[in-house]
Coordinates of C-alpha atoms in Angstrom, one line a residue:
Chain A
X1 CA 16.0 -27.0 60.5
X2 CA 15.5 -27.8 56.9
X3 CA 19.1 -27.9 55.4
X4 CA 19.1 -29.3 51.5
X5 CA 20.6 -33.3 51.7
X6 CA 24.0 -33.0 50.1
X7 CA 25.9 -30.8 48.2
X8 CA 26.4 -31.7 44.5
X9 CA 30.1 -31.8 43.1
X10 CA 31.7 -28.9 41.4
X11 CA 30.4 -27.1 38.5
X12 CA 27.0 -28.9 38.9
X13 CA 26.3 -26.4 41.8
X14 CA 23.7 -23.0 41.7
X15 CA 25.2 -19.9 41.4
X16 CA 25.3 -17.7 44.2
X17 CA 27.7 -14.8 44.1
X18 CA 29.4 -13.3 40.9
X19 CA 32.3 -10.6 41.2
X20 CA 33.1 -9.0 38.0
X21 CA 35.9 -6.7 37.2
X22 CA 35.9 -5.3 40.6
X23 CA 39.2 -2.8 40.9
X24 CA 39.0 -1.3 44.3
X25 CA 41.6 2.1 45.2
X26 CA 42.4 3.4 47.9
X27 CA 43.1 6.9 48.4
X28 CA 43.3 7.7 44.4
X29 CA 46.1 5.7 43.8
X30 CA 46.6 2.4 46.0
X31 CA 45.3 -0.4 43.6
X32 CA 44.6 -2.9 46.7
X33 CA 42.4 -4.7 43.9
X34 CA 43.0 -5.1 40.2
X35 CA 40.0 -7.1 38.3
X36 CA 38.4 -9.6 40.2
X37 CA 36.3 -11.7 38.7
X38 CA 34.5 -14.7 40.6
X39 CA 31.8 -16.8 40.8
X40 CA 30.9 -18.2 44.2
X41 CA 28.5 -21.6 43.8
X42 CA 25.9 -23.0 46.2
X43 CA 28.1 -25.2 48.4
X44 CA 31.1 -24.0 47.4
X45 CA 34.6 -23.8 50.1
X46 CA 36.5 -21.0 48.5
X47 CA 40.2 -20.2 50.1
X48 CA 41.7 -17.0 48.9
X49 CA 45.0 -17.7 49.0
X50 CA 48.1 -15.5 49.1
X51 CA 50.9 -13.3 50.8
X52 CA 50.0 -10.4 52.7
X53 CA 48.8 -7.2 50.4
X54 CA 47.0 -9.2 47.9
X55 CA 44.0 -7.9 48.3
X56 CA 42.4 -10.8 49.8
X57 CA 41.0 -9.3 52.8
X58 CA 39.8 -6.4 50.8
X59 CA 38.1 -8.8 48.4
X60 CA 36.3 -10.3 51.7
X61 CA 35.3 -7.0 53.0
X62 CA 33.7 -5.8 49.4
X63 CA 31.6 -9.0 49.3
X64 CA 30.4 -8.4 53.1
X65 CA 29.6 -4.9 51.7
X66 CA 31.9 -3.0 54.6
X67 CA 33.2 -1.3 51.6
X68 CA 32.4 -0.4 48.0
X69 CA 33.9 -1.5 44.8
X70 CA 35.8 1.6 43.0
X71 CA 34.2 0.0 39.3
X72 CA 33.3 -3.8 38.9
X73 CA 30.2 -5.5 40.4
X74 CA 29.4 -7.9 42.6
X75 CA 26.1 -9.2 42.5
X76 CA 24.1 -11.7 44.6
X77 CA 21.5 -14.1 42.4
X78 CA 17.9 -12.9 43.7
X79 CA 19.2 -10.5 45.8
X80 CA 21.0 -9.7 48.9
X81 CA 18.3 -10.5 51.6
X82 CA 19.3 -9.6 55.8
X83 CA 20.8 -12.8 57.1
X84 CA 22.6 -13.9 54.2
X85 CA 25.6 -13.1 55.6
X86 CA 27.6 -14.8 58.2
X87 CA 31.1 -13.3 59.2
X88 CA 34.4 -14.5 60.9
X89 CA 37.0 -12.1 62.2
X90 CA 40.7 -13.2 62.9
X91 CA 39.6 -12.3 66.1
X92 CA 36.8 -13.7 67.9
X93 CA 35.4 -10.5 68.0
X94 CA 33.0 -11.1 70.9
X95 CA 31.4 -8.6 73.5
X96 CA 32.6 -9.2 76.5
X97 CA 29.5 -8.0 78.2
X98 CA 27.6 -11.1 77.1
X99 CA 27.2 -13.7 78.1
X100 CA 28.1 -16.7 74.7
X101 CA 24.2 -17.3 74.0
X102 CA 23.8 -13.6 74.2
X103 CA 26.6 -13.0 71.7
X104 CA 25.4 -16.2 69.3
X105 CA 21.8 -14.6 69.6
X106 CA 23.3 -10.9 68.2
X107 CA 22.3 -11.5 64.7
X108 CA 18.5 -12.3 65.4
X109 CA 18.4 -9.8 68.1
X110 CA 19.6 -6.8 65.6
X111 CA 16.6 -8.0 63.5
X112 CA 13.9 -7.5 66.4
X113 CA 13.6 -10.9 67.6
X114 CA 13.5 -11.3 71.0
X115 CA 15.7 -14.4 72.6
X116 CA 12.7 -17.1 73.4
X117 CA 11.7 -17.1 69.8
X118 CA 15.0 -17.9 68.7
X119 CA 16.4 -19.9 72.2
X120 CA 16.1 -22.8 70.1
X121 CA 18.3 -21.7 67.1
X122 CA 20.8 -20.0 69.5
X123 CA 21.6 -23.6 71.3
X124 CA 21.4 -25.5 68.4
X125 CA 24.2 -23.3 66.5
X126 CA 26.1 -23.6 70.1
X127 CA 25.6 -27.1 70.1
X128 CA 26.9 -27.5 66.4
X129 CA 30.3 -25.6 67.6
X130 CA 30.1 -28.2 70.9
X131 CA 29.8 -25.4 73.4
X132 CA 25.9 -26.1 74.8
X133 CA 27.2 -26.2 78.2
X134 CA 29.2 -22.8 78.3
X135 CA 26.0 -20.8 77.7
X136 CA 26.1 -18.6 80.2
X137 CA 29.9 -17.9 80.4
X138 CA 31.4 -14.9 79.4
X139 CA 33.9 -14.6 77.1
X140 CA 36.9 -13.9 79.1
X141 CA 36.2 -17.6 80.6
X142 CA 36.8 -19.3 77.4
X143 CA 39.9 -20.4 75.8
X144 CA 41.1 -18.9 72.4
X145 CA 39.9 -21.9 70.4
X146 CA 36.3 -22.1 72.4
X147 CA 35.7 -18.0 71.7
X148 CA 36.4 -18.7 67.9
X149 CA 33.9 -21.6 68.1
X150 CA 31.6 -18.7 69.5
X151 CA 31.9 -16.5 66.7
X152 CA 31.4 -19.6 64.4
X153 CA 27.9 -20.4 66.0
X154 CA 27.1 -16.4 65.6
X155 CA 27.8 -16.7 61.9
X156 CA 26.0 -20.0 61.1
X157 CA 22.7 -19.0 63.4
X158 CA 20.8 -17.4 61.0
X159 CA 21.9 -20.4 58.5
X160 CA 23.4 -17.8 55.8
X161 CA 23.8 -18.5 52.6
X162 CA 27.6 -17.5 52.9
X163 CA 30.0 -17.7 55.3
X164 CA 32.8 -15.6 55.2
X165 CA 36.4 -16.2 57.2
X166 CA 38.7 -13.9 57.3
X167 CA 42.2 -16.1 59.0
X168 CA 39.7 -16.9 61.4
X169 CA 42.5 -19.4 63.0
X170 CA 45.5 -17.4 62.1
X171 CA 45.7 -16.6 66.3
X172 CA 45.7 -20.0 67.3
X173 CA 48.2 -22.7 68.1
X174 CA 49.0 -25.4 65.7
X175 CA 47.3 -28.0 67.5
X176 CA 43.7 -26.0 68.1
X177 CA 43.8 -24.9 64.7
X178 CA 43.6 -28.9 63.0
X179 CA 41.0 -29.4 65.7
X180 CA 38.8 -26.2 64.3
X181 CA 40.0 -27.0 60.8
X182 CA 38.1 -30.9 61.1
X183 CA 35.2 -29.5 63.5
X184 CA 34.7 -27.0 60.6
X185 CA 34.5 -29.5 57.9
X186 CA 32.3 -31.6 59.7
X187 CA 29.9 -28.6 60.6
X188 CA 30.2 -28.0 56.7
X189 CA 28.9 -31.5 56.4
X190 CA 25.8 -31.1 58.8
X191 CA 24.5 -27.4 57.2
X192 CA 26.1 -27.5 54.3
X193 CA 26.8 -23.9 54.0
X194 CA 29.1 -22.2 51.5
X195 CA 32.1 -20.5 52.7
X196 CA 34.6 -18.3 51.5
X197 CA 38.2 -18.4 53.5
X198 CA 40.9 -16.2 53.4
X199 CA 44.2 -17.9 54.6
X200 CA 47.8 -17.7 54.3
X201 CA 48.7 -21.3 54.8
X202 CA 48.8 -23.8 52.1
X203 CA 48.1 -27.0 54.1
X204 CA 44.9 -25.3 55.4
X205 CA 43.4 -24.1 52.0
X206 CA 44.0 -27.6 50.9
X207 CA 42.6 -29.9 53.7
X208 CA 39.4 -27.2 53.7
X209 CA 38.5 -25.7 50.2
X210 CA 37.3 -27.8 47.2
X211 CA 38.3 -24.4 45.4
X212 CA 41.1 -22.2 45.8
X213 CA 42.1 -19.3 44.3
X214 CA 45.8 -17.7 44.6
X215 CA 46.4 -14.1 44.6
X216 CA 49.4 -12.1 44.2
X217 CA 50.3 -8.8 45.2
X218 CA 50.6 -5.1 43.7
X219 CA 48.7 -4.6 42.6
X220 CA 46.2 -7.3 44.3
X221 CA 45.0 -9.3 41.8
X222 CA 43.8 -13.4 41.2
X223 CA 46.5 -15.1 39.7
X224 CA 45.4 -18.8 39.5
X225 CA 42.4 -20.9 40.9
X226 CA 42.8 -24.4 41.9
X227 CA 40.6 -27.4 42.6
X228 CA 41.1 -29.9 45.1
X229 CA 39.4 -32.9 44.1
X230 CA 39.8 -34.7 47.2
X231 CA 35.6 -35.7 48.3
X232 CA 34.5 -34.8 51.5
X233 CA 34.4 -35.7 53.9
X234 CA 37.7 -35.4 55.1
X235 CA 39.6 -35.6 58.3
X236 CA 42.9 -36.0 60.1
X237 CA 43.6 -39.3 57.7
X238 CA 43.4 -37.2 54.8
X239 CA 46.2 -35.0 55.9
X240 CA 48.7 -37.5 55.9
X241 CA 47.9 -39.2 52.4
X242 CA 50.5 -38.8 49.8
X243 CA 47.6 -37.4 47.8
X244 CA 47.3 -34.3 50.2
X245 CA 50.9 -34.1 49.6
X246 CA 51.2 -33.1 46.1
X247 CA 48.1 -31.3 46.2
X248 CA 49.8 -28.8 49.0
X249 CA 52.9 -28.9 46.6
X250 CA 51.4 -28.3 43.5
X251 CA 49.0 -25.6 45.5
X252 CA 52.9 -24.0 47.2
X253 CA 54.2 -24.4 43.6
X254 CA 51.4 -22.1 42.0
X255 CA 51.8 -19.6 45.0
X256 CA 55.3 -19.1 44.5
X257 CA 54.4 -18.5 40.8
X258 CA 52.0 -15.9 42.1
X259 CA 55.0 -14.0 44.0
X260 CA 57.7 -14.4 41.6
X261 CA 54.7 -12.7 38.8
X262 CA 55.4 -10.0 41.4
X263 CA 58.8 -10.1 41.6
X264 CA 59.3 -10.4 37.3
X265 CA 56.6 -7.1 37.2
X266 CA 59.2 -5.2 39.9
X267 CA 62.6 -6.2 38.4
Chain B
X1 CA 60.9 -46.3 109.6
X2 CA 62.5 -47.0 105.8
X3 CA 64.3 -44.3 104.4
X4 CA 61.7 -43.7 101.6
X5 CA 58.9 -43.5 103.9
X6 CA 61.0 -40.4 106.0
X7 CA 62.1 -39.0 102.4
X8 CA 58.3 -39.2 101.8
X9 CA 57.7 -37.5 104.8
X10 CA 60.2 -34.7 104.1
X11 CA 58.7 -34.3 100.6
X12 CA 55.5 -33.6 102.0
X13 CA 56.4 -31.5 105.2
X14 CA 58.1 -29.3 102.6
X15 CA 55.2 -28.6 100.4
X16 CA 52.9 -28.1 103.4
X17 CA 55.3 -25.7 105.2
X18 CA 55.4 -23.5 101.7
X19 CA 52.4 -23.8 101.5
X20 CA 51.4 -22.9 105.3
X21 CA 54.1 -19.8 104.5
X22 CA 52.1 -19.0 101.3
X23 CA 48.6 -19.2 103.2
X24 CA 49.9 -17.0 105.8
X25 CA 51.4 -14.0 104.0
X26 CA 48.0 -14.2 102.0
X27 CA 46.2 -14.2 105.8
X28 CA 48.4 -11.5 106.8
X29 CA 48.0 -8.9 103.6
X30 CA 43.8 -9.3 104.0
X31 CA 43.9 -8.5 107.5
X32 CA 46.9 -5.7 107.2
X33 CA 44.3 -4.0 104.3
X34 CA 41.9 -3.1 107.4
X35 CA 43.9 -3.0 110.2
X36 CA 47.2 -0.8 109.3
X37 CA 45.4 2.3 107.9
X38 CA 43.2 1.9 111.1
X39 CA 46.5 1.5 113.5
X40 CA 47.5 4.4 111.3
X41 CA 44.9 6.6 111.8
X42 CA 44.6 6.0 115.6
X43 CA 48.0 7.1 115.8
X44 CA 47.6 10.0 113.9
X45 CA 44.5 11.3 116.1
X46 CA 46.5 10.0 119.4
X47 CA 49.9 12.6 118.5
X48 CA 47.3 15.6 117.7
X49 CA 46.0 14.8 120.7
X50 CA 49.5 14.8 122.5
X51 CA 50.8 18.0 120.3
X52 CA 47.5 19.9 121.9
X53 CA 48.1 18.8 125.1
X54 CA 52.4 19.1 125.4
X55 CA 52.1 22.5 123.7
X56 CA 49.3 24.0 125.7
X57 CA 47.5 24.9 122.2
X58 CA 43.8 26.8 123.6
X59 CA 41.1 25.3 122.0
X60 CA 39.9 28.1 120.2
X61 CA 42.8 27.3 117.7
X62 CA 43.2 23.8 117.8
X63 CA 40.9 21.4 119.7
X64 CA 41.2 18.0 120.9
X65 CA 40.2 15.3 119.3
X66 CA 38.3 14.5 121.8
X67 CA 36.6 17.8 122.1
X68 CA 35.1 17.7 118.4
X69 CA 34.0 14.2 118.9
X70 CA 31.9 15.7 122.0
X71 CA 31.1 19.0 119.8
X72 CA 29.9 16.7 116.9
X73 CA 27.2 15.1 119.4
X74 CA 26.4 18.1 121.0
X75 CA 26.0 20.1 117.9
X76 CA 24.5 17.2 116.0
X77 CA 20.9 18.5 115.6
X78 CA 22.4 21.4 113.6
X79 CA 24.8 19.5 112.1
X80 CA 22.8 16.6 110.6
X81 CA 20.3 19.4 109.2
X82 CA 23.4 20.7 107.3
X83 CA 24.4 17.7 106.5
X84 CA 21.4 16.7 104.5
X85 CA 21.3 20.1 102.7
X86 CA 24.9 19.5 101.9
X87 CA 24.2 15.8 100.8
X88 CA 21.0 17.0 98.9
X89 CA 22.7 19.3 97.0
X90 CA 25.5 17.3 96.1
X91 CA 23.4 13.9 94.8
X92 CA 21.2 16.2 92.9
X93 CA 24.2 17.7 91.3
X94 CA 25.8 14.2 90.6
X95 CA 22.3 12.9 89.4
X96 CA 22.0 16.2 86.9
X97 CA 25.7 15.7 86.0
X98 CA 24.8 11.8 85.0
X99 CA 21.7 12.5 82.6
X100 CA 23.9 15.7 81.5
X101 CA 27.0 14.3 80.9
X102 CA 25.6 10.9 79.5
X103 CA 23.1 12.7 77.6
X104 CA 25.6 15.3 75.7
X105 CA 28.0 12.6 74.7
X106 CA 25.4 10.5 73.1
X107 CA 24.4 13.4 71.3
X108 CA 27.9 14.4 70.3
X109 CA 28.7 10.7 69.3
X110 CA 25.6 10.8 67.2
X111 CA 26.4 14.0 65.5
X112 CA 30.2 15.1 64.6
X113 CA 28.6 18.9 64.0
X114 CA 26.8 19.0 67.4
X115 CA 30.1 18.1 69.1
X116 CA 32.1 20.4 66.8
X117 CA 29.7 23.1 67.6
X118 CA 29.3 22.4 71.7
X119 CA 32.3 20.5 72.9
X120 CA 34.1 23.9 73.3
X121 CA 31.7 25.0 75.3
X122 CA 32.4 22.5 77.8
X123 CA 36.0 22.6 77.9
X124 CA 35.3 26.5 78.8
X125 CA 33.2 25.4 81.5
X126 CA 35.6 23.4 82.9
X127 CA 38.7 25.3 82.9
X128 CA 37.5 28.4 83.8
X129 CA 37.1 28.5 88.2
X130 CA 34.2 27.9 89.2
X131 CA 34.6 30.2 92.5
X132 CA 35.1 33.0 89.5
X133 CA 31.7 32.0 87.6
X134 CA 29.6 31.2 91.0
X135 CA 29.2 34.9 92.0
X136 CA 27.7 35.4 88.4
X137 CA 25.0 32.3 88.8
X138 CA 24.0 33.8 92.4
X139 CA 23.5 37.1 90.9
X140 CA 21.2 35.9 87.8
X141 CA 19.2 33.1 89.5
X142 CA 17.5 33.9 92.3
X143 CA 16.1 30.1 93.2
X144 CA 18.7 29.6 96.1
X145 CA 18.8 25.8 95.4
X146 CA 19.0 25.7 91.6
X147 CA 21.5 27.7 91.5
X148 CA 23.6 25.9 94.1
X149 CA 22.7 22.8 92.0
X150 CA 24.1 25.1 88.9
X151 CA 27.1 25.7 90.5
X152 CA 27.7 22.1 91.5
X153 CA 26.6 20.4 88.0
X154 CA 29.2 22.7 86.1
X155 CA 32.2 21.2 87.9
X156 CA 30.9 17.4 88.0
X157 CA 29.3 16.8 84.4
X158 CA 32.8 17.3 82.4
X159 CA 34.7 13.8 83.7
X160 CA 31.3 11.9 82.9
X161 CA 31.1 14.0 79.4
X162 CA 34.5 13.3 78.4
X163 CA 34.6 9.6 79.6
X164 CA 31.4 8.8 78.5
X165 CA 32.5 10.4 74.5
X166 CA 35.5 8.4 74.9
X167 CA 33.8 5.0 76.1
X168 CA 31.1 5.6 73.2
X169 CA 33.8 6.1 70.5
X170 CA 36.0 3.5 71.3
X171 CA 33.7 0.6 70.1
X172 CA 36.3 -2.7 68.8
X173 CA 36.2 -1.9 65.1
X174 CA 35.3 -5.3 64.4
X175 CA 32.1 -5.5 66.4
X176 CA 31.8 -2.2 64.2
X177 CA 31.9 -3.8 61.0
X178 CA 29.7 -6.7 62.2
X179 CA 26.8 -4.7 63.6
X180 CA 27.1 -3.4 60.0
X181 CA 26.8 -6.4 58.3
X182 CA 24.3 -7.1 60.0
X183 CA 21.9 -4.6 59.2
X184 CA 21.8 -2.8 62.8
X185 CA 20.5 0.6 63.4
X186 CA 22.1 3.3 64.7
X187 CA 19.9 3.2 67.8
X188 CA 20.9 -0.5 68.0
X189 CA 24.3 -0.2 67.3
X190 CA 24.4 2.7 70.7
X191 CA 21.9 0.7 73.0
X192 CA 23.7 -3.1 72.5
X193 CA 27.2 -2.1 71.4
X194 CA 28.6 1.4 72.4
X195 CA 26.7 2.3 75.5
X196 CA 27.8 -1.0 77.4
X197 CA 31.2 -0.6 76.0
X198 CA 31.6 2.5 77.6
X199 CA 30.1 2.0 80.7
X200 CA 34.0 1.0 82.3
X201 CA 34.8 4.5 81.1
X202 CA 31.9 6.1 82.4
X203 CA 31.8 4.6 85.7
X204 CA 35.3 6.3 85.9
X205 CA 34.3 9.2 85.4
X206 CA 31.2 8.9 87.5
X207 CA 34.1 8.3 90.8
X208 CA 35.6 11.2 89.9
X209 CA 32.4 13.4 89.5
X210 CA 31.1 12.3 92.5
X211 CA 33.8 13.7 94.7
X212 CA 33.1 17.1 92.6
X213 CA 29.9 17.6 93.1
X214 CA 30.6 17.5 96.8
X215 CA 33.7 19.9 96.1
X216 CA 30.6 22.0 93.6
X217 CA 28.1 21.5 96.6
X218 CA 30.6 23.3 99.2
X219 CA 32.2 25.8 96.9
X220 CA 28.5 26.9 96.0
X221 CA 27.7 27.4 99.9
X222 CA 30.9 29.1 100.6
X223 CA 29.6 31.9 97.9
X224 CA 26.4 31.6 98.7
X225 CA 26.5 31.6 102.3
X226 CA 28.3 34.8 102.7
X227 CA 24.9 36.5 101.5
X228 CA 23.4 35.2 105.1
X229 CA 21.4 32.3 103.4
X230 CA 22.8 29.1 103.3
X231 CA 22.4 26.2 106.0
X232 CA 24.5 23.7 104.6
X233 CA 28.1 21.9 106.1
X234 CA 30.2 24.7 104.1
X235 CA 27.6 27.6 105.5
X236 CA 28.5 26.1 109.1
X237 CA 32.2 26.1 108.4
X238 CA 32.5 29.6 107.6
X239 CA 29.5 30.7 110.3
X240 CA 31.5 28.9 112.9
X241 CA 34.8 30.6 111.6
X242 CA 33.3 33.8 112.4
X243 CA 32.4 32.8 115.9
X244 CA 35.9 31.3 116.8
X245 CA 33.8 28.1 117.4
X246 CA 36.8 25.9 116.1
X247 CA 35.6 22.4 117.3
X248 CA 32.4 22.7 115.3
X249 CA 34.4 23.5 112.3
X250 CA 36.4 20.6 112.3
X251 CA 33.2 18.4 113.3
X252 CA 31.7 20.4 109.9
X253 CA 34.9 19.2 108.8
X254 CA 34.5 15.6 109.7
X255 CA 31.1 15.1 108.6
X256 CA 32.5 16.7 104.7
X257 CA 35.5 14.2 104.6
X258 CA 33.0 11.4 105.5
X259 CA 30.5 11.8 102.8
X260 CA 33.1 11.8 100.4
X261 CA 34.5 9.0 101.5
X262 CA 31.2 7.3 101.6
X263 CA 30.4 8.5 98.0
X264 CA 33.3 7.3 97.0
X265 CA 32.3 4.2 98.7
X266 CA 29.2 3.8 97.0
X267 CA 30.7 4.4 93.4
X268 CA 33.3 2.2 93.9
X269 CA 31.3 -0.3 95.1
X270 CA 28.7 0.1 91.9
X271 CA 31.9 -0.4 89.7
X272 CA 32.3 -3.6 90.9
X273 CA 28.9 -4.5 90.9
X274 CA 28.6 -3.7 87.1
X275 CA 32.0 -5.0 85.7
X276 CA 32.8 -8.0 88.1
X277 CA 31.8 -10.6 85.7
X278 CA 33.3 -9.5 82.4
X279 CA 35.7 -6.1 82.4
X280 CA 39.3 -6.7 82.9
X281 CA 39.6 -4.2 85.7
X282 CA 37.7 -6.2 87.7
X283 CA 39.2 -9.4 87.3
X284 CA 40.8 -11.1 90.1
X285 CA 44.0 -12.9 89.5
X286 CA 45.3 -16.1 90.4
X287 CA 49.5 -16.3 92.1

């Protein structure tokens, strides 16, 4: 694998992504998306963060090109080649008919290549999520956290230049979530992929995303974007420094802002 | 002995006497599976029996069971030669019904007009009697067989048709949306995604459709076979009827309830083959 040696610190990073003025409706007058604009960097961990009907799902699923922007663009620098997409349901989203190195092999397969040229990939992504020996299980043998670790490998097989995660962990209990949550940094250490995460909990946008950006709702739109300056790596120590703290509090602070916007546009 | 080491005793006589209690209703529910409907059936055959023989019945209108045990050997040379027209007919039907019924919901799954434009012809085909359409197919082809084989197909393809459409159409949306991002072809997206995600439904309708085509098979003969041609198990049925030979019915009888049963057999059988490691259905529970 030839993955670049480290990623360099905000706003010296390559751009990768740019979203600009992108409104999407839906049926003629549902504004689920009111002019986005943003700029996703080489390296770059993005949460979209913000209460339900904000558009940031929406926003995911226009940049994973599942739907179309009503006006606005979103461009990819040089092009949008095959395999420069890696995608993470909230579910695991798994066929159960497969066996795990079947599913993480789905990507390469649906581009012709046949499982012995890529049997080394395949185990190395399972090996990245920790799940070399479950191979040959099927799905319905795993735990919740282990199938979401699945669907991880699938989207980081082809090494994609973005990963995108839609509450990926929103289905899981507190404690397997912090697990995935410091296995996903550290994975984010070892390919250095960029990611773009769309969450509704504060405490994970902050442990995870160097960037995040708050939405509010009706119509969906980006009210705020945060850094977290915090280096990486982090881990479980970091979530328990008073640091992380006021980060999550200033980070609660400017969602609330984002919701009472709402509430001041209503009234 | 201290009192711990009796209390210790207890503790553990208790656990293993559940236990023993819990092992032996599990004993007792595999072997009950097998043995009651065998007990069952026994006793079923030894009252007819007993009914023939306290009432006097004659024979010639209801036999013992005995006596169409001994007509089923004696008779067998006929019998088994209707038995494999019967059998032929029927797994060429089911076969035919398969690549038909498989076949037309791929089409209509790849094509909303085809469907809009066909799918009404098969909901006519299957409501409408098939003893009321069978006369017509004798009339207009003459090949004996293929249109026994019509007659048959037309009442087993609709369950694999409308299991298979619904199997192919209801794909997780998300695996949807992923074969999409990823670039997949529509013949990719129905060779690795929709056709083994409907295979559960289809091998539904595949149990069902086997048991018509045998019901197609006879109902075909039965039309058929009053125009003096047919050889099959249903032909013998209604030959013997004429004749008042009333054991050889019921062995006709016998030998059309056990090849359903063994179809059924067989299908089953292929379900769980096909879904035991991964489909839900198949899945055996623990407690």
């Amino acid at each position: 694998m030839t993955l670049p040696s480290a990623i360099p610190p905000l706003g010296e990073r390559q751009k990768l992504l740019e979203m600009s003025g992108v409104d999407k409706v839906f049926n003629g007058d549902v504004v689920a998306l009111k002019g986005m604009n943003l700029t996703v960097n080489q390296g770059d961990f993005i949460s979209l963060l913000g209460p339900s009907g904000c558009g940031k799902s929406t926003a995911l699923r226009l940049i994973a090109g599942l739907s179309r922007p009503t006006s606005g663009s979103i461009r990819w620098e040089g092009g949008q080649a095959r395999g420069d997409l890696g995608v993470v349901f909230q579910e695991p989203t798994l066929m159960p008919w497969a066996t795990v190195s079947q599913n993480v092999w789905l990507p390469f397969r649906l581009r012709g290549k046949g499982y012995r040229e890529v049997r080394d990939e395949v185990l190395w992504a399972l090996k990245m999520v920790g799940l070399e020996k479950f191979q040959n299980a099927y799905p319905r043998e795993l735990s919740g956290g282990m199938k979401m670790r699945v669907s991880i490998a699938r989207a980081m097989v082809t090494e994609p230049r973005l990963i995108l995660m839609d509450e990926p962990f929103a289905a899981l209990d507190e404690i397997t979530r912090m697990k995935l949550n410091d296995d996903l940094l550290a994975l984010r250490e070892k390919i250095k992929c960029t990611v773009i995460f769309v969450t509704h909990s504060v405490y994970e946008s902050v442990f995870l995303s160097d960037r995040i950006v708050v939405m509010a709702a009706r119509p969906g739109r980006v009210s705020t974007e945060l850094t977290v300056p915090t280096p990486y790596p982090r881990n479980e120590v970091f979530r328990t420094t008073p640091e992380y703290g006021a980060l999550c509090r200033d980070t609660s602070d400017a969602l609330h802002g984002a919701m009472h916007e709402h509430n001041e546009a209503s009234a | 002995m201290s009192v711990t080491e009796i209390d210790k005793m207890a503790a553990t006589a208790l656990i293993d006497e559940e236990e023993l209690r819990y092992a032996r209703a599990q004993k007792r529910e595999k072997i009950g599976k097998w043995v009651l409907p065998i007990i069952m059936l026994t006793l079923v055959i030894f009252a007819w029996d007993r009914v023939v023989v306290m009432n006097n019945i004659p024979h010639y209108i209801l036999p013992r069971p005995g006596l169409v045990l001994e007509t089923l050997i004696k008779d067998w040379p006929i019998l088994w030669q209707s038995l494999l027209v019967t059998l032929k007919i029927t797994l060429m039907a089911l076969a035919v019904a398969v690549v038909g019924g498989v076949g037309l919901a791929v089409i209509f799954t790849q094509s909303r007009f085809l469907e809009m434009s066909f799918y009404p012809f098969a909901v006519i085909l299957q409501v409408t009697p098939i003893v009321a359409i069978a006369p017509l197919i004798f009339i207009y082809i003459d090949n004996k067989i293929v249109a026994l084989l019509t007659v048959a197909w037309i009442v087993a393809f609709f369950p694999i048709l409308s299991n298979t459409t619904l199997g192919l159409n209801s794909v997780d949306h998300n695996l949807r949306d992923l074969y999409k991002i990823y670039g997949a072809s529509r013949w990719q997206r129905l060779r690795y995604l929709q056709l083994p995600a409907a295979l559960p439904y289809f091998l539904g309708g595949l149990r069902i459709a086997g048991g018509l085509s045998l019901i197609g098979a006879v109902v075909a003969e039965y039309v058929a076979g009053t125009g003096g041609m047919g050889s099959g198990l249903a032909f013998r049925i209604l030959e013997a009827s004429y004749r008042l030979n009333i054991p050889r019915m019921f062995a006709a009888l016998l030998l059309i309830a056990g090849t359903g049963v063994s179809i059924f057999a067989v299908t089953s059988l292929l379900t769980h083959l096909l879904l035991r490691k991964w489909h839900e259905s198949a899945l055996k529970r623990e407690g």
